[in-house]
PDB file of C-alpha atoms in Angstrom:
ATOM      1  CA  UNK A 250      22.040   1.820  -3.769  1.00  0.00           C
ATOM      2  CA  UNK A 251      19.044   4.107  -3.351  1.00  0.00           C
ATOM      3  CA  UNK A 252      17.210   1.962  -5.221  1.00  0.00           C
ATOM      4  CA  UNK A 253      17.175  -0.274  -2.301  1.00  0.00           C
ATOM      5  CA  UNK A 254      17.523   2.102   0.635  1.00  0.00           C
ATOM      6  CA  UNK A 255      14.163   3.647   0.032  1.00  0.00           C
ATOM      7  CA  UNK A 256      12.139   0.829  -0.525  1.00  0.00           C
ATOM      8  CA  UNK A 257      13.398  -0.502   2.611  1.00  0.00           C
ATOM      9  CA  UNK A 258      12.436   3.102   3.898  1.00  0.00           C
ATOM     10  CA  UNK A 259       9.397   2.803   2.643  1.00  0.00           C
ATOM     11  CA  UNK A 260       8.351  -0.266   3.861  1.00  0.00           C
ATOM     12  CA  UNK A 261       9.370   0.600   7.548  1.00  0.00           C
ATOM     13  CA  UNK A 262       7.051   3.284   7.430  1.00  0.00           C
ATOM     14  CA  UNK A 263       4.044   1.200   5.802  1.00  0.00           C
ATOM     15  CA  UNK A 264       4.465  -1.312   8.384  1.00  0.00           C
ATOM     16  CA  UNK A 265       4.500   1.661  11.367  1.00  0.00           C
ATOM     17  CA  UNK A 266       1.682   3.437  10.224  1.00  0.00           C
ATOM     18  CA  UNK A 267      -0.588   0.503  10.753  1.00  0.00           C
ATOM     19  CA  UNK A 268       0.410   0.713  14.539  1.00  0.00           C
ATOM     20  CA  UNK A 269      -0.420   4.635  14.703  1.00  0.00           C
ATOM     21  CA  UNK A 270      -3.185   4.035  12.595  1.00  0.00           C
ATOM     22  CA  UNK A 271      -4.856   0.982  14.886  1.00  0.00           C
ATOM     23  CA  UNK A 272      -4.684   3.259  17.861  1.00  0.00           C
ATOM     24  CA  UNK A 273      -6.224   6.146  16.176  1.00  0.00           C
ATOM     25  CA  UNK A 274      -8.948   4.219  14.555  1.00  0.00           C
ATOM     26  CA  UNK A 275      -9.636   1.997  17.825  1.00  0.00           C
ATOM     27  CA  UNK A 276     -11.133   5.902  19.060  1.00  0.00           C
ATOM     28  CA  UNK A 277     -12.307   7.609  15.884  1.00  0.00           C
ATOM     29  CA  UNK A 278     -14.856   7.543  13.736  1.00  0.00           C
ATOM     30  CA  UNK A 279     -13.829   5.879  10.414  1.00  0.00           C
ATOM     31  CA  UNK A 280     -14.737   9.109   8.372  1.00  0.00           C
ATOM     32  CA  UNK A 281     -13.007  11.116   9.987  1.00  0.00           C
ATOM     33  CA  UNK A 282     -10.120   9.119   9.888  1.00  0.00           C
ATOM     34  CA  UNK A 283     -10.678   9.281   5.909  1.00  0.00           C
ATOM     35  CA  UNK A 284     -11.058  12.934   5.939  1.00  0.00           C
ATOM     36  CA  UNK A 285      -7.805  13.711   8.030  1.00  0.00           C
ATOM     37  CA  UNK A 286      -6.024  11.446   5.140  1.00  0.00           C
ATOM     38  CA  UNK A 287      -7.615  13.376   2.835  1.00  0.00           C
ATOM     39  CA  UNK A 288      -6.182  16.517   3.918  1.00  0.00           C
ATOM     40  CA  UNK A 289      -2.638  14.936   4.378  1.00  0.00           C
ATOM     41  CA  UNK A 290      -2.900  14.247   0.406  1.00  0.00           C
ATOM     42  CA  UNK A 291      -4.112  16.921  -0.028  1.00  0.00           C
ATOM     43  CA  UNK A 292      -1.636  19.439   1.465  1.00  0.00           C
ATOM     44  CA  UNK A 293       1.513  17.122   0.036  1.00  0.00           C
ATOM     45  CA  UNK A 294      -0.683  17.644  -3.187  1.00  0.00           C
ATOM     46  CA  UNK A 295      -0.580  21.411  -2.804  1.00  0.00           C
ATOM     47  CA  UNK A 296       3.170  21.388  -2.297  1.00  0.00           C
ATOM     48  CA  UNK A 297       4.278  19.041  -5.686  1.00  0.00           C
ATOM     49  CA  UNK A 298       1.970  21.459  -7.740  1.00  0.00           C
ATOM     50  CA  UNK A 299       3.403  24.589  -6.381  1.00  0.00           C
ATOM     51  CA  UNK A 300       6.912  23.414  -6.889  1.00  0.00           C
ATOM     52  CA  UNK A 301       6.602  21.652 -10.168  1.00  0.00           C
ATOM     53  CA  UNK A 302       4.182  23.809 -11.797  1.00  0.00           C
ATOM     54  CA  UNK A 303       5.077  24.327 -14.874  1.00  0.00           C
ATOM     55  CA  UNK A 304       6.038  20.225 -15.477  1.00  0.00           C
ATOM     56  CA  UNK A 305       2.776  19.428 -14.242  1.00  0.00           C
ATOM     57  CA  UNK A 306       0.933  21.676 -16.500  1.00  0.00           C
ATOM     58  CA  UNK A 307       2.660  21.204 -19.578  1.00  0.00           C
ATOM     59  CA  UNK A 308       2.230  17.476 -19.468  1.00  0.00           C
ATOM     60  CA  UNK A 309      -1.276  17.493 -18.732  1.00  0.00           C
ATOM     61  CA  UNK A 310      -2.275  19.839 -21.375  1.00  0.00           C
ATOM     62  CA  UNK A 311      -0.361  17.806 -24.196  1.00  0.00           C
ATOM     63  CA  UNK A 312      -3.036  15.328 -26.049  1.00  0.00           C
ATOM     64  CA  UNK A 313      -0.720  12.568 -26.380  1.00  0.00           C
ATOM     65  CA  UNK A 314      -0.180  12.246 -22.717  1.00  0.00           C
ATOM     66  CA  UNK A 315      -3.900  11.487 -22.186  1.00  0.00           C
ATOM     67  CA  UNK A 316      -3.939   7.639 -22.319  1.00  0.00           C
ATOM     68  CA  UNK A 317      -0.950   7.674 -19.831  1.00  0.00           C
ATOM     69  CA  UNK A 318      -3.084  10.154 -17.252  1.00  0.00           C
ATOM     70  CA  UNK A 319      -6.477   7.816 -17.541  1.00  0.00           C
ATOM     71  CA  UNK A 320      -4.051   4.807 -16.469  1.00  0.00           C
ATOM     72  CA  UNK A 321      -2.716   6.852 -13.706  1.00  0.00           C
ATOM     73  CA  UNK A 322      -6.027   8.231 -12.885  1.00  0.00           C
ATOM     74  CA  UNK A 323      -7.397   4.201 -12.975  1.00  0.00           C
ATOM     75  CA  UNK A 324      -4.854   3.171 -10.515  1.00  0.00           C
ATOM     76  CA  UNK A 325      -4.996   5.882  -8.205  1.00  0.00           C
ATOM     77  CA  UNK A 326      -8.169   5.232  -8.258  1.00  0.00           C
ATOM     78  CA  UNK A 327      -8.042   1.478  -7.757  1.00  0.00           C
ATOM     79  CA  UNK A 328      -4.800   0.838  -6.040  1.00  0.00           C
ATOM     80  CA  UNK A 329      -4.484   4.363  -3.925  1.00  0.00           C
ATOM     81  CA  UNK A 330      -7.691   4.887  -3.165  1.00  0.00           C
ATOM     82  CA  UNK A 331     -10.035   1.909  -2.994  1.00  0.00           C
ATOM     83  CA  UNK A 332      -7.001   0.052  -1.672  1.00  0.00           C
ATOM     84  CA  UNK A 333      -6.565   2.498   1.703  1.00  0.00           C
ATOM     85  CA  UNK A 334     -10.007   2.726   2.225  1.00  0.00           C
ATOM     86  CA  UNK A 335     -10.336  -1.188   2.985  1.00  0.00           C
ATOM     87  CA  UNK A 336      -6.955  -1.250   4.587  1.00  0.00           C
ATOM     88  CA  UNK A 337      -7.803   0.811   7.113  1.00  0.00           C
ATOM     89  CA  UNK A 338     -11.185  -0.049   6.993  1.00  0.00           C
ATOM     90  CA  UNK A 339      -9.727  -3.843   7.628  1.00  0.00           C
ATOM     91  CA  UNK A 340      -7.544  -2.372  10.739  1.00  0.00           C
ATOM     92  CA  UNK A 341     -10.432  -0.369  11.845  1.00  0.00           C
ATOM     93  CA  UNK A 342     -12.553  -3.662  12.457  1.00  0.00           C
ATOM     94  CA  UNK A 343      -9.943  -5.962  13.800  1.00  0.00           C
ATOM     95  CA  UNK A 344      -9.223  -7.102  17.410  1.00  0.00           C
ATOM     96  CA  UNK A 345      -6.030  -6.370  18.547  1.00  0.00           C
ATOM     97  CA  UNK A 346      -5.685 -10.746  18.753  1.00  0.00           C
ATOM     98  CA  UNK A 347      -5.929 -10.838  15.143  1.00  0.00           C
ATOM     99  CA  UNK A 348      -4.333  -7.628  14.027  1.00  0.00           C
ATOM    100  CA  UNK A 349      -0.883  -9.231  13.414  1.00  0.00           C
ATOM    101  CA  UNK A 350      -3.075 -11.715  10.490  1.00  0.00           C
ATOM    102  CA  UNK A 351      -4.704  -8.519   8.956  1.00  0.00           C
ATOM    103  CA  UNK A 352      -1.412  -6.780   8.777  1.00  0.00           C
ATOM    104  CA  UNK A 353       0.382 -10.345   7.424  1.00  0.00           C
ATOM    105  CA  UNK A 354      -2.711 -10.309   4.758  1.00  0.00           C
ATOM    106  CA  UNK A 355      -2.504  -6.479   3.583  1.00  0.00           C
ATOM    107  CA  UNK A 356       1.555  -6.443   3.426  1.00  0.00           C
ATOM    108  CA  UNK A 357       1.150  -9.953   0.919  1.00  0.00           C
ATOM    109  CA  UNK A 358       1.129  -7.318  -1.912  1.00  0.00           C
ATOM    110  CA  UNK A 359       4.113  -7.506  -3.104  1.00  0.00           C
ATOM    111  CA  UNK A 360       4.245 -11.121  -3.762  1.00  0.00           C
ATOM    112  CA  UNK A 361       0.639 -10.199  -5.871  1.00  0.00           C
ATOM    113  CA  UNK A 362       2.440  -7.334  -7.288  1.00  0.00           C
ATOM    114  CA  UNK A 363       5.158  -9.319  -8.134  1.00  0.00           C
ATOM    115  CA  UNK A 364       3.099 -12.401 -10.173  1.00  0.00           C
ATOM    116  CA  UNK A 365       0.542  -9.552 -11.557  1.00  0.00           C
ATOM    117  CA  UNK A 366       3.646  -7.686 -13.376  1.00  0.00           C
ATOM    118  CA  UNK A 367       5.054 -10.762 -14.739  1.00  0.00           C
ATOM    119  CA  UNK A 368       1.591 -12.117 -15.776  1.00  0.00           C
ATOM    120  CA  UNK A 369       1.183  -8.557 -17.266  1.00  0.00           C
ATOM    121  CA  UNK A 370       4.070  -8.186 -19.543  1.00  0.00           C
ATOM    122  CA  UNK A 371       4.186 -11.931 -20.245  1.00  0.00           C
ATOM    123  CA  UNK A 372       7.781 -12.438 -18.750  1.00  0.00           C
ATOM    124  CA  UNK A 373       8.340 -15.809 -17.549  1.00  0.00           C
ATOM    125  CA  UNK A 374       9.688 -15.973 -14.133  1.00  0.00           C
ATOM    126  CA  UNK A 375      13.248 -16.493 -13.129  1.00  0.00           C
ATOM    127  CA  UNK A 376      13.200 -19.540 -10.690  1.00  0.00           C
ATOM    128  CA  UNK A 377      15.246 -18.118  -8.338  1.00  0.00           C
ATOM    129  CA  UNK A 378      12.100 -14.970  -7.961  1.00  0.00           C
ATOM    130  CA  UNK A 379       9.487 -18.624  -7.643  1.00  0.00           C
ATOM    131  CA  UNK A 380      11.183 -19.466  -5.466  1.00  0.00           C
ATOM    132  CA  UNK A 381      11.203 -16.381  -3.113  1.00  0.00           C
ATOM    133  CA  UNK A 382       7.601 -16.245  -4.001  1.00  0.00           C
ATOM    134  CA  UNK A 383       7.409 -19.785  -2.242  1.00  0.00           C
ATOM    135  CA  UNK A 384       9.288 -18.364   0.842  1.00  0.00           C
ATOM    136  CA  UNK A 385       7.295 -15.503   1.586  1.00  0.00           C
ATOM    137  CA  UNK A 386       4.234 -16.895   0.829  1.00  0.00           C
ATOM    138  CA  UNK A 387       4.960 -19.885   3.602  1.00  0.00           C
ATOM    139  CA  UNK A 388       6.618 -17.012   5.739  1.00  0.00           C
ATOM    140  CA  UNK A 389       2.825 -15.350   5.561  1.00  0.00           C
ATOM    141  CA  UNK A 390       1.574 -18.777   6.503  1.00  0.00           C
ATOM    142  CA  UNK A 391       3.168 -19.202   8.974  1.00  0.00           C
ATOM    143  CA  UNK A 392       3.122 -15.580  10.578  1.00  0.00           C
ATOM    144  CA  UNK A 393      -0.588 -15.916  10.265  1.00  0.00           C
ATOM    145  CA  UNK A 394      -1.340 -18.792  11.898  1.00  0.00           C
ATOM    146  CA  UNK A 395       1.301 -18.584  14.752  1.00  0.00           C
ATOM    147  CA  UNK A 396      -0.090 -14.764  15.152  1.00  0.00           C
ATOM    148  CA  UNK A 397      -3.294 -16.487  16.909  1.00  0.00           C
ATOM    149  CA  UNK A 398      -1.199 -17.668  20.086  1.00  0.00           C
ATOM    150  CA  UNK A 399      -0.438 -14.254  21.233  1.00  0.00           C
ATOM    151  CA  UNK A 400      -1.496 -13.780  24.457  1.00  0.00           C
ATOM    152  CA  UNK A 401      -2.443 -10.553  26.071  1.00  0.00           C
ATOM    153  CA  UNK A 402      -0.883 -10.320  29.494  1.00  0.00           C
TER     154      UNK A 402
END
């Protein structure tokens, strides 16, 4: 069951801190914004080493982990890093009449995600997981291109 609660947990709080994070950036400078993450990660970090210290250690000093850490270290790169930057880089420039189509385009990742994974371990899709492909991508569609009638009363 947790399997599912915290996804859905997690996604609630992906999709909020795009709100927060619109408001802050609409009155900060974009580095700063950046270094204030930086800090967050930084401090959580902190915490994870000091509590699993000795796990941490041992598995980074054994040779045979090293291929495993370069992936990680590649994707934090690429998908952590890189990724945030342009997200909120992407929030940072929008209007607030085409946020809603910036936000629609960023949370599409999981339907990428999806097709990358099965691409990447050569699985062929189940229809039924095509077909919810289908669904949310006309669900994105259509999210983005109703998103331009809002109206700002």
């Amino acid at each position: 069951m947790l399997q599912f609660i915290f996804p859905l947990l997690s996604s609630l709080a992906y999709s909020s801190d795009v709100l927060f994070g619109k408001i802050a950036l609409d009155e900060m400078p974009f580095d700063v914004f950046l270094f204030l993450l930086g800090i967050c990660y930084t401090v959580f970090s902190i915490f994870i080493y000091i509590y699993n210290y000795t796990k941490i250690n041992k598995y980074l000093l054994d040779e045979k982990n090293r291929k495993y850490i370069y992936y990680a270290i590649f994707a934090i790169v690429i998908g952590t890093i890189l990724a945030d930057c342009l997200m909120w880089y992407s929030i940072k420039i929008s209007s607030k009449m085409n946020l809603p189509i910036v936000i629609t385009l960023i949370h599409s990742a999981p339907i990428l995600s999806l097709i990358l994974v099965y691409l990447c371990y050569n699985v062929i899709l189940d229809y039924r997981a095509i077909i919810g492909i289908c669904i949310s991508v006309i669900g994105c569609c259509i999210a983005v291109y109703y998103s331009n009638d809002i109206k700002n009363d």
